[in-house]
Coordinates of C-alpha atoms in Angstrom, one line a residue:
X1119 CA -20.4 10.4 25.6
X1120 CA -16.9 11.5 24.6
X1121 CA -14.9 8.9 23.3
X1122 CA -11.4 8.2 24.9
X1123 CA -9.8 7.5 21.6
X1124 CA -11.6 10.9 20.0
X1125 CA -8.9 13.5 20.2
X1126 CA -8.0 12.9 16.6
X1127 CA -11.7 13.0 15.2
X1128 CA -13.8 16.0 13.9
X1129 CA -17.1 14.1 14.6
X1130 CA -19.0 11.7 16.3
X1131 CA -19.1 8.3 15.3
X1132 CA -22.2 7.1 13.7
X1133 CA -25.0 5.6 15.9
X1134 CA -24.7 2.3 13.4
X1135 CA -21.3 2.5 13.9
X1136 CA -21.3 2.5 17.1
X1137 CA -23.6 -0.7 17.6
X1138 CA -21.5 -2.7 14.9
X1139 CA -18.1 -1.6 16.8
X1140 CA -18.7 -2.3 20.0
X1141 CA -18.3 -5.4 21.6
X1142 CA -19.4 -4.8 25.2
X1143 CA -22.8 -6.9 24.5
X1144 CA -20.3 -10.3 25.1
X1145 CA -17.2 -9.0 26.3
X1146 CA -18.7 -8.5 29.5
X1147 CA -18.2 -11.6 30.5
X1148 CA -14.1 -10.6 31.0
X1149 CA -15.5 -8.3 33.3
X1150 CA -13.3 -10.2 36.7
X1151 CA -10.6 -10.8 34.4
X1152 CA -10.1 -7.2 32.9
X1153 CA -10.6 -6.0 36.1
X1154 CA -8.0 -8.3 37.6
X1155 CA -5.7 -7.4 35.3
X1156 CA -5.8 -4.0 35.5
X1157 CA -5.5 -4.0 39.3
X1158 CA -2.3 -5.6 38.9
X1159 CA -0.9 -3.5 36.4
X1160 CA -2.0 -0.1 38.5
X1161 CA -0.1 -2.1 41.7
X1162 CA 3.0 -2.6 38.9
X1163 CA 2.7 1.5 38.6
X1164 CA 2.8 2.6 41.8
X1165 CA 5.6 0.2 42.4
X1166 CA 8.0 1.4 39.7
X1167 CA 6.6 5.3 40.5
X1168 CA 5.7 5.3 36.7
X1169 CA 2.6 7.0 38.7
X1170 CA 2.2 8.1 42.6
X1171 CA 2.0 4.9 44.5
X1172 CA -1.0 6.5 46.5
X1173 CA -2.4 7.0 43.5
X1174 CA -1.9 3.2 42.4
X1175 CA -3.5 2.7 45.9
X1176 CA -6.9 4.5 44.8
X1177 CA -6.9 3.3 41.6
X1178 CA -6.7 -0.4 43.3
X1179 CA -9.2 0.2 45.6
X1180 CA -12.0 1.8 43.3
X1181 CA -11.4 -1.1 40.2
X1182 CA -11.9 -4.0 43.9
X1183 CA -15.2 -1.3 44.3
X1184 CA -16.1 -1.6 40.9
X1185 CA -16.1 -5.4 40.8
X1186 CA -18.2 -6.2 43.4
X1187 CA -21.0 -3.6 42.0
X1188 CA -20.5 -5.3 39.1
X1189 CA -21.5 -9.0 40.7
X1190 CA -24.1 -7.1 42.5
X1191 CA -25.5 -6.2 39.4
X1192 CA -25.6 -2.1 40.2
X1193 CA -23.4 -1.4 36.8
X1194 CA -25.2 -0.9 33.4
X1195 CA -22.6 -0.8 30.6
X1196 CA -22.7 1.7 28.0
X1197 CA -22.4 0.6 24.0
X1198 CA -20.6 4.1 23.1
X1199 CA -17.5 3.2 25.1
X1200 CA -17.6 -0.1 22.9
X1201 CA -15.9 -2.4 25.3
X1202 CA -15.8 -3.8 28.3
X1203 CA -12.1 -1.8 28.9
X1204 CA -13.2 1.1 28.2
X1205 CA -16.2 0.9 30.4
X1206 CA -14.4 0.0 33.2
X1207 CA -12.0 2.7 32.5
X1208 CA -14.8 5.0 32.2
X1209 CA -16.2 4.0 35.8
X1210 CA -13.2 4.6 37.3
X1211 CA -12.8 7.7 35.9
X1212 CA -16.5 9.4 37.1
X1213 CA -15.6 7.9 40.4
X1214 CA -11.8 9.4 41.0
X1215 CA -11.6 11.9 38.2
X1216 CA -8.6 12.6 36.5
X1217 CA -6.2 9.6 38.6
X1218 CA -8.5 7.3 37.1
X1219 CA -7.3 8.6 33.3
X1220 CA -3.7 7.5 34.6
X1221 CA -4.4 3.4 34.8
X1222 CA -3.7 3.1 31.0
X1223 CA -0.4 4.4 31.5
X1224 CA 2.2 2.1 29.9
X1225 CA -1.0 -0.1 28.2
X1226 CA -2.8 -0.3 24.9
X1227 CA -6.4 -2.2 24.6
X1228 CA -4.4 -4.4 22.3
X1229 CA -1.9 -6.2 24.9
X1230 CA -5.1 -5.8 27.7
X1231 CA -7.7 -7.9 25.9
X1232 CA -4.8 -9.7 25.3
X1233 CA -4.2 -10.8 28.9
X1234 CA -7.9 -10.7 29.5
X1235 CA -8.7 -13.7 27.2
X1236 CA -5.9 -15.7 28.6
X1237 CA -7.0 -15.3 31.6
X1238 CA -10.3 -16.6 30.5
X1239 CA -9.2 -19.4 28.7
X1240 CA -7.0 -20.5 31.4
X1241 CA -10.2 -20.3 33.9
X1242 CA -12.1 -22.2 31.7
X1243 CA -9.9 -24.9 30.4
X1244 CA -9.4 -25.7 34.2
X1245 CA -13.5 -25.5 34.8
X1246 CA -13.8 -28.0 31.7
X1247 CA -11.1 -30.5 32.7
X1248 CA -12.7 -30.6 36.4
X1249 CA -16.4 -31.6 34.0
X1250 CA -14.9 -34.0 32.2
X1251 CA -13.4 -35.5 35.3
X1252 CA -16.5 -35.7 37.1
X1253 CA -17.8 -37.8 33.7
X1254 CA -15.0 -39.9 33.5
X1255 CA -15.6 -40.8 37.0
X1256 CA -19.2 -41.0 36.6
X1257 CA -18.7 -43.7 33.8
X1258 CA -16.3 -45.6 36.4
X1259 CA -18.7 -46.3 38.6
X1260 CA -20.8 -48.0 36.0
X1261 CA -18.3 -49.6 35.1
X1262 CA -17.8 -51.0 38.2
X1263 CA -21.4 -52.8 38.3
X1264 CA -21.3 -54.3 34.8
X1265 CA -17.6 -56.0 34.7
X1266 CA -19.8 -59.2 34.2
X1267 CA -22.2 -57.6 32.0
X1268 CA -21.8 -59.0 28.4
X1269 CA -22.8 -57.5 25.8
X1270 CA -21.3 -57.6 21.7
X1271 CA -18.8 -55.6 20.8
X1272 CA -19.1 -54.3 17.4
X1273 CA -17.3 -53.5 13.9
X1274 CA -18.9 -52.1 10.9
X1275 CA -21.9 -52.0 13.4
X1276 CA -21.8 -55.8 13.0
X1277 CA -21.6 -58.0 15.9
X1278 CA -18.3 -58.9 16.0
X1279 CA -16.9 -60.3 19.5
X1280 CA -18.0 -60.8 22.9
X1281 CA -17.1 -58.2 25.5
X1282 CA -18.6 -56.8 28.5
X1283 CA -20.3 -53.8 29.0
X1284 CA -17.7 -52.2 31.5
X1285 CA -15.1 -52.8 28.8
X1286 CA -17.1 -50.5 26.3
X1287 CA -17.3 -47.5 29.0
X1288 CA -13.7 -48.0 29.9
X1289 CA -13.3 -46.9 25.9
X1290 CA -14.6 -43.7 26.6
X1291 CA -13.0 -43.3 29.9
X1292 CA -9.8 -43.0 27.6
X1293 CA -11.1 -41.0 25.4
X1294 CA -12.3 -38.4 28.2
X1295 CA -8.6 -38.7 29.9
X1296 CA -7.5 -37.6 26.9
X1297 CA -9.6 -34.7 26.7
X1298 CA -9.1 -33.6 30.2
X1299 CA -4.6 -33.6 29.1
X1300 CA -5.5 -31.7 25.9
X1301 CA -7.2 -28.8 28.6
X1302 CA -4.5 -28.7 30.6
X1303 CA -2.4 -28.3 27.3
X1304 CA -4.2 -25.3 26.4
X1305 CA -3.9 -23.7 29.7
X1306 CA -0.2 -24.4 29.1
X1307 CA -0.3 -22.5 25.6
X1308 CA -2.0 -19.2 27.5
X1309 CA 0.3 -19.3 30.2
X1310 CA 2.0 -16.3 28.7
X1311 CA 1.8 -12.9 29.9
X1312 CA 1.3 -10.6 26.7
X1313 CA 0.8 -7.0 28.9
X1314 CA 3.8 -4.9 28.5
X1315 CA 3.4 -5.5 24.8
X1316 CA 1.7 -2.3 24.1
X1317 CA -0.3 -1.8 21.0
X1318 CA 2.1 -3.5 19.4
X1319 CA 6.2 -2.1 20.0
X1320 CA 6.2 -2.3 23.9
X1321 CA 6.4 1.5 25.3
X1322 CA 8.6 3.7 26.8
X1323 CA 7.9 3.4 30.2
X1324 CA 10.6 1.1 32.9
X1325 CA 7.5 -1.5 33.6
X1326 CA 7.7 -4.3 35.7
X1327 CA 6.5 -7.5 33.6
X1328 CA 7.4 -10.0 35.6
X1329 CA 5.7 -9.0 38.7
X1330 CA 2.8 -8.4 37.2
X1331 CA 3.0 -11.9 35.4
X1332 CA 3.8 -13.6 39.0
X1333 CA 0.2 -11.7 40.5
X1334 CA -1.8 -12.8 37.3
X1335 CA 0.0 -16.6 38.0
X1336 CA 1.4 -16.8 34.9
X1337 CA 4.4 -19.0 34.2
X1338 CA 6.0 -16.8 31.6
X1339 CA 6.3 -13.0 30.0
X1340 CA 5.5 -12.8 25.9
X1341 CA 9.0 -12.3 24.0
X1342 CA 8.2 -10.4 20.9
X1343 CA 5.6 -7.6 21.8
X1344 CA 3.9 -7.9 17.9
X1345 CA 2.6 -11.9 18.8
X1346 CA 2.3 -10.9 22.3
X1347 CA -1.0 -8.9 21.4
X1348 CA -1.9 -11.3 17.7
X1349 CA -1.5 -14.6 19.1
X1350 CA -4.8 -16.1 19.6
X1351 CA -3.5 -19.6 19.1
X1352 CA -4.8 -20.6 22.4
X1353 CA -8.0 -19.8 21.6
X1354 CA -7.5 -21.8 18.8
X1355 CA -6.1 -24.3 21.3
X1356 CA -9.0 -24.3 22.9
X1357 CA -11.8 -24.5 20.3
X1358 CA -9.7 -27.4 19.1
X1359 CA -9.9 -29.3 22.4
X1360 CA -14.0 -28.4 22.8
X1361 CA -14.5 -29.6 19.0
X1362 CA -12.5 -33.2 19.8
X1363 CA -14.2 -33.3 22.8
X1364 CA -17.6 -32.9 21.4
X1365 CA -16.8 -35.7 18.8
X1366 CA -16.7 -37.9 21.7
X1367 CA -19.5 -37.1 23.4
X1368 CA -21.4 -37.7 20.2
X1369 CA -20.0 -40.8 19.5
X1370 CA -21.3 -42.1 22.8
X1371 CA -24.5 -40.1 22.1
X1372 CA -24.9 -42.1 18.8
X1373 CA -24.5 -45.3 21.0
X1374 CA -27.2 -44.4 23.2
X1375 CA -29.5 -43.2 20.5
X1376 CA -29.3 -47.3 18.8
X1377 CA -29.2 -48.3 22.4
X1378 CA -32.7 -47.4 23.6
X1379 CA -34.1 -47.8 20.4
X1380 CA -36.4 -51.0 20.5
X1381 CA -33.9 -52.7 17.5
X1382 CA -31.4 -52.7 20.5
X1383 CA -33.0 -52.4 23.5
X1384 CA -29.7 -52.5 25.5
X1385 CA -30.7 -49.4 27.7
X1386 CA -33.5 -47.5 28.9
X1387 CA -33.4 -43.4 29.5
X1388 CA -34.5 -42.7 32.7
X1389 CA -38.1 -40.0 32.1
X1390 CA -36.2 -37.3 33.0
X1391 CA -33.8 -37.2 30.4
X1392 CA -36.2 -38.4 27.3
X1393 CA -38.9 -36.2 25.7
X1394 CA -42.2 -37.2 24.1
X1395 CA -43.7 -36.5 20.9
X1396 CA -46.3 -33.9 20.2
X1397 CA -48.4 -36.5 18.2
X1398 CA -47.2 -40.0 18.9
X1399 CA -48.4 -40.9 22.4
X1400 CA -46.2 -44.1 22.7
X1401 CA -42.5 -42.2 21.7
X1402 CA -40.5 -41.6 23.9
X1403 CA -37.1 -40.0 22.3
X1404 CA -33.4 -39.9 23.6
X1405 CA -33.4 -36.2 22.6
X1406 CA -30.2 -34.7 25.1
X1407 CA -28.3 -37.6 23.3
X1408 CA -29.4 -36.1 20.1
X1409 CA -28.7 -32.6 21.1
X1410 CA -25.8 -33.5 22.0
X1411 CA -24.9 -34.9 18.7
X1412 CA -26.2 -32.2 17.0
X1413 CA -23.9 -29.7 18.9
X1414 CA -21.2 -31.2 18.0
X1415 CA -21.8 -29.3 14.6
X1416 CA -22.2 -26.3 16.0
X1417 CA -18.7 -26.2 18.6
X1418 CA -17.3 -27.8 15.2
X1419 CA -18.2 -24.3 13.3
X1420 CA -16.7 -22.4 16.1
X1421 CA -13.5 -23.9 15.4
X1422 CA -13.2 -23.2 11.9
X1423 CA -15.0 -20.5 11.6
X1424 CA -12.3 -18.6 14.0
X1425 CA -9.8 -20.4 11.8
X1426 CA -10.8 -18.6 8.9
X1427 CA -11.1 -15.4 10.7
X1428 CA -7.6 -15.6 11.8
X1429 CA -5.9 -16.9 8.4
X1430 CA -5.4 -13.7 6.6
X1431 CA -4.5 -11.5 9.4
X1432 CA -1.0 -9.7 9.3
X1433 CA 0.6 -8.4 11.8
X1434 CA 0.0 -6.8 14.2
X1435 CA -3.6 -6.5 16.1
X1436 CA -6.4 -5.9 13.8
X1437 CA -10.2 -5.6 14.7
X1438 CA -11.0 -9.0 13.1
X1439 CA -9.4 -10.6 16.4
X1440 CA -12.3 -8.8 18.0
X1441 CA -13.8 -12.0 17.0
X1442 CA -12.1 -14.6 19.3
X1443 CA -14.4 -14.0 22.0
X1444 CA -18.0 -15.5 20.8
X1445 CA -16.4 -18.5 19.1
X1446 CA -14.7 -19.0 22.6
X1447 CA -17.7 -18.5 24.8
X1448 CA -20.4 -20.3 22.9
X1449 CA -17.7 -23.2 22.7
X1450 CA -17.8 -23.0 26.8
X1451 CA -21.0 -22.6 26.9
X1452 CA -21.8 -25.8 24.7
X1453 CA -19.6 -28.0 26.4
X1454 CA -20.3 -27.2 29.5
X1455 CA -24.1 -27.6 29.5
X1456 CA -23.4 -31.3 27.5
X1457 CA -20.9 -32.9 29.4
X1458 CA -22.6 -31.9 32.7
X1459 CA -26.4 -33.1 31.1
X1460 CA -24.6 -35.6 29.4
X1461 CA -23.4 -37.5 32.7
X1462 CA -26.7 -37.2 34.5
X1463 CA -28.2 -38.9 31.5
X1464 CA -25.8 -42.2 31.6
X1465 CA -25.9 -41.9 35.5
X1466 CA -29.8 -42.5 35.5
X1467 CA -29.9 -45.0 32.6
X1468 CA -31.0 -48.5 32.7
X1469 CA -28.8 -51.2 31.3
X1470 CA -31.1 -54.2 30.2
X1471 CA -28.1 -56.7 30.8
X1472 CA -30.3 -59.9 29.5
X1473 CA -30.9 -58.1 26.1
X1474 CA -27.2 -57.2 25.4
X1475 CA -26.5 -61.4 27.1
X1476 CA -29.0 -62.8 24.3
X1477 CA -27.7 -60.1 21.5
X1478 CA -23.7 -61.2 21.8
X1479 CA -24.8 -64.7 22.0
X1480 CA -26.8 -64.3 18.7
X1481 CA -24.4 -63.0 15.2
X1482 CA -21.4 -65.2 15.6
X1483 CA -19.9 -63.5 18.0
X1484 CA -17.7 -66.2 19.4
X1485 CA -16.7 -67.9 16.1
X1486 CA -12.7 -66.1 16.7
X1487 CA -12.9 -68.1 20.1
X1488 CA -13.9 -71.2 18.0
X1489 CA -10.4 -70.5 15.7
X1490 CA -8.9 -70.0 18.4
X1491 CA -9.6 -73.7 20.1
X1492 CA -8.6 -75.0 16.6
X1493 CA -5.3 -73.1 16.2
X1494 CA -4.8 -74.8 20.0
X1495 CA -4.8 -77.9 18.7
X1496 CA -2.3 -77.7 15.8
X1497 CA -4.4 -75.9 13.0
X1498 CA -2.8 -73.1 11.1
X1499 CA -4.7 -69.7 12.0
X1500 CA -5.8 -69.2 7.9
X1501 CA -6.8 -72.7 8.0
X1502 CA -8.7 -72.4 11.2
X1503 CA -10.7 -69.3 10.1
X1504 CA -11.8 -71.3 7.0
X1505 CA -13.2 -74.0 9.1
X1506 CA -15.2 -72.0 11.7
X1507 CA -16.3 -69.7 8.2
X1508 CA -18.1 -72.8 6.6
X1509 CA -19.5 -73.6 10.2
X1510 CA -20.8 -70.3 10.4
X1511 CA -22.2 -70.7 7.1
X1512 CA -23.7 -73.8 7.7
X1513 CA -25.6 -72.4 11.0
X1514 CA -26.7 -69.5 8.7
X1515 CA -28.5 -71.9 6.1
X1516 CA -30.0 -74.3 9.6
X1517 CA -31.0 -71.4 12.2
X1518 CA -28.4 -72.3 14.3
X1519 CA -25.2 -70.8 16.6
X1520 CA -22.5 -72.5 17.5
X1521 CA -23.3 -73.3 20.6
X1522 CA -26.1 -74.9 18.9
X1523 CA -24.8 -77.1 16.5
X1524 CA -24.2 -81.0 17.8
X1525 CA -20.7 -82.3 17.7
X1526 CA -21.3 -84.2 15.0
X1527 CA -21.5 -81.2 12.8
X1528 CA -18.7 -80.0 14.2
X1529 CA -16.9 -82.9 13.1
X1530 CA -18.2 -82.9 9.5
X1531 CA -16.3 -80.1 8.9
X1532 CA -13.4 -81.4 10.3
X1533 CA -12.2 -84.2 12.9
X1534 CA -10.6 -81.9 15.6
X1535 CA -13.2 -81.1 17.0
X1536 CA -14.0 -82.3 20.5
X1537 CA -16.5 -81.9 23.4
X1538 CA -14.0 -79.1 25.0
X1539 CA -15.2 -76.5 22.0
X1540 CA -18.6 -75.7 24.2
X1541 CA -16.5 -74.8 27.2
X1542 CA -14.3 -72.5 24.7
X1543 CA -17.3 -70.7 23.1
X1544 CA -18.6 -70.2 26.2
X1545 CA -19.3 -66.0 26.1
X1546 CA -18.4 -66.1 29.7
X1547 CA -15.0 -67.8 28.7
X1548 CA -14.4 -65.7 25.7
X1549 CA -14.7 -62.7 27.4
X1550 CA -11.7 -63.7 30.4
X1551 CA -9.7 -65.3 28.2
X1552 CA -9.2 -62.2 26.6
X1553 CA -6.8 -61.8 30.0
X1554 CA -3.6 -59.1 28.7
X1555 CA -3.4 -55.8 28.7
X1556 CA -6.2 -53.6 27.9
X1557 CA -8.9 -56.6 27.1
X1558 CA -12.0 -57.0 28.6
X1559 CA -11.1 -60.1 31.2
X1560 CA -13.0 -59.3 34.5
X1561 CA -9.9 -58.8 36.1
X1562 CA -8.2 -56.9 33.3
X1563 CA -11.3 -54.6 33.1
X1564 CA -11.0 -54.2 37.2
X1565 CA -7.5 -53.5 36.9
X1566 CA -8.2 -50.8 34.4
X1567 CA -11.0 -49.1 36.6
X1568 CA -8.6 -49.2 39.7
X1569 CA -5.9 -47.4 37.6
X1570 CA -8.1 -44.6 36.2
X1571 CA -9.9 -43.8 39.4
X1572 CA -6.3 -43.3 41.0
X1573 CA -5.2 -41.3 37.7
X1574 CA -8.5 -39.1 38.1
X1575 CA -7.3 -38.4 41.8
X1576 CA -3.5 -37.2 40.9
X1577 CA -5.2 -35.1 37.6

């Protein structure tokens, strides 16, 4: 097959070069996009008679043709005309001849993939923040049935304070919300039209950029034609926002994993999200939590890989850029499959509420609510902490908690003490006296869910 580029050339192209060049094995996936694109720059043409409008016409009706074979799966691509451009192109040309050749009037390949992979990221920035929402939300309405629910909280993966187990999924909550703004950023940073740009001076030809910009909804036209076709910052953009959202996910996968292990015990995977071992009758493994985890690597090394693909490239488009796309669509692809398995997995899971009770009553937990009570009754907070620290000590070397130890211990320590330091070390009271702002009070905690369902509505 003749090569639309081969005017210039005394020979064929190698078969292995061929296969190594062409991209149209994963490119295909901008198939709607490319083809969108094209149709409004052929309506663009007709418009400002840079070709016969009726030829524009013909041209837009056989690309809207072409699409739907191509969903209907009646299209085979061909690896000689490398990409999936220049196989549309190609298509449209058997079909209408010569007015077919006329569509990449005013165009290069450089400014068209361009467009096409801001289209793409723009599509699926919006299909990932609508994922994360649905997770978000998911994780709300758990939290809504556990605002009692106490559990420890941890640092250093020690017990550390009381909280609840509502208050712990409101953290991620956050941490989702945050993802879901860093995709609409990045469908912000490809709202820029870079078609019009040419292969890499602009052209000659009196085009239209804004209109076509308006059809394609985007919010701006690229000012300096040699980034308009070498940016790929917002692909950067994007494989920045999978990678961050990736570390979250694993985070919470790593939570889960200790969870449902039988050292913890807080939580039990419903069957159809745990696997079995191929030897070990008994196991039952929390393995989408560990994929999960372990995918994180792998969106991670899309990220920098593209990074370091990008960081020696001058101006303007070179071939290297050809590798954006993979990076981009495995990223998708990875996220995608997570977030949505990763939801269905917390949605089904048991939380053994007794076990996390009994765990935040054991370690201590409460011994800040015990300073506290002193620094209430006139004790300085430094000397308070050393106080409840020998007390803790004490209940170390005798087996016991502080709920445990008799008032007379208390008092050995020191005098202050009084019968009203049970009621204070109460989990129940620790938790809802933690009443301000973003602490894990009952009410705070409701307050919190009530606000973040509403923000999920308006984002």
């Amino acid at each position: 097959m003749k090569k639309m580029w081969g005017g210039r050339f005394s020979k064929k192209t190698d078969l292995l070069t061929d296969d190594f060049n062409s991209s149209i094995s994963f490119d295909q996936r901008l198939y709607k996009q490319d083809i969108t694109g094209s149709i409004a720059h052929a309506r663009m043409l007709g418009k400002q008679n840079i070709i016969d409008p009726r030829e524009s016409k013909l041209i837009i009706q056989t690309l809207e043709e072409i699409l739907l074979d191509i969903e209907a799966g009646t299209i085979e691509f061909s690896v000689e005309m490398e990409d999936i451009h220049m196989n549309v192109e190609a298509i449209l040309t058997e079909r209408i001849g010569d007015i077919g050749k006329k569509l990449h009037t005013g165009r290069s390949r450089n400014d068209q993939v361009a467009t096409d992979m801001r289209l793409y990221v723009k599509d699926i920035a919006k299909d990932s923040k609508s994922l994360i929402g649905k997770l978000a939300a998911t994780l709300l309405d758990l939290a809504q049935e556990h605002t009692e629910t106490i559990m420890p909280g941890y640092t250093h993966l020690q017990r550390a304070q009381p909280i609840t187990f509502a208050h712990h999924l409101m953290a991620y909550v956050e941490m989702f919300k945050r993802d879901m703004i860093r995709m609409e950023q990045v469908r912000a940073m490809a709202d820029t039209l870079p078609l019009g740009s040419g292969a890499l001076a602009t052209t000659t030809y009196p085009l239209d950029r804004e209109s076509v910009a308006a059809e394609l909804d985007f919010s701006a036209v690229s000012l300096n034609s040699l980034d308009g076709v070498s940016d790929r910052d917002f692909c950067v953009d994007f494989l920045e926002a999978a990678a961050v959202l990736m570390m979250h996910l694993s985070r919470f996968s790593e939570e889960i994993i200790l969870w449902c292990s039988s050292e913890f015990n807080f939580v039990t995977l419903d069957d159809a999200f745990s696997t079995g071992s191929s030897i070990m009758p008994q196991k039952k493994n929390p393995d989408i939590a560990e994929l999960v985890r372990g995918k994180t690597g792998r969106v991670y090394g899309d990220l920098m890989g593209f990074l370091t693909t990008m960081k020696g490239i001058p101006l303007a488009y070179n071939k290297d850029m050809q590798e954006d796309k993979e990076p981009v669509f495995d990223a998708y692809d990875t996220i995608k499959i997570c977030v949505i398995t990763f939801a269905k997995m917390v949605k089904t899971m048991t939380v053994n509420k007794t076990v996390m009770k009994t765990a935040a009553a054991g370690g201590f937990s409460n011994a800040t609510d015990a300073a506290d009570w002193l620094v209430k009754h006139g004790i300085a907070f430094r000397d308070a902490h050393e106080i409840i620290g020998k007390l803790v000590f004490y209940g170390l070397e005798h087996k016991k908690s502080l709920d445990q130890l008799t008032l007379d211990e208390y008092k050995s320590v020191s005098p202050v003490f009084d019968e009203t330091i049970y009621e204070a070390i109460d989990l129940t009271v620790c938790v809802n006296q933690r009443n301000i702002i973003g602490g894990p009070a009952k009410a705070r905690v409701e307050q919190a869910i009530a606000f973040n369902q509403e923000w999920l509505k308006q984002n």
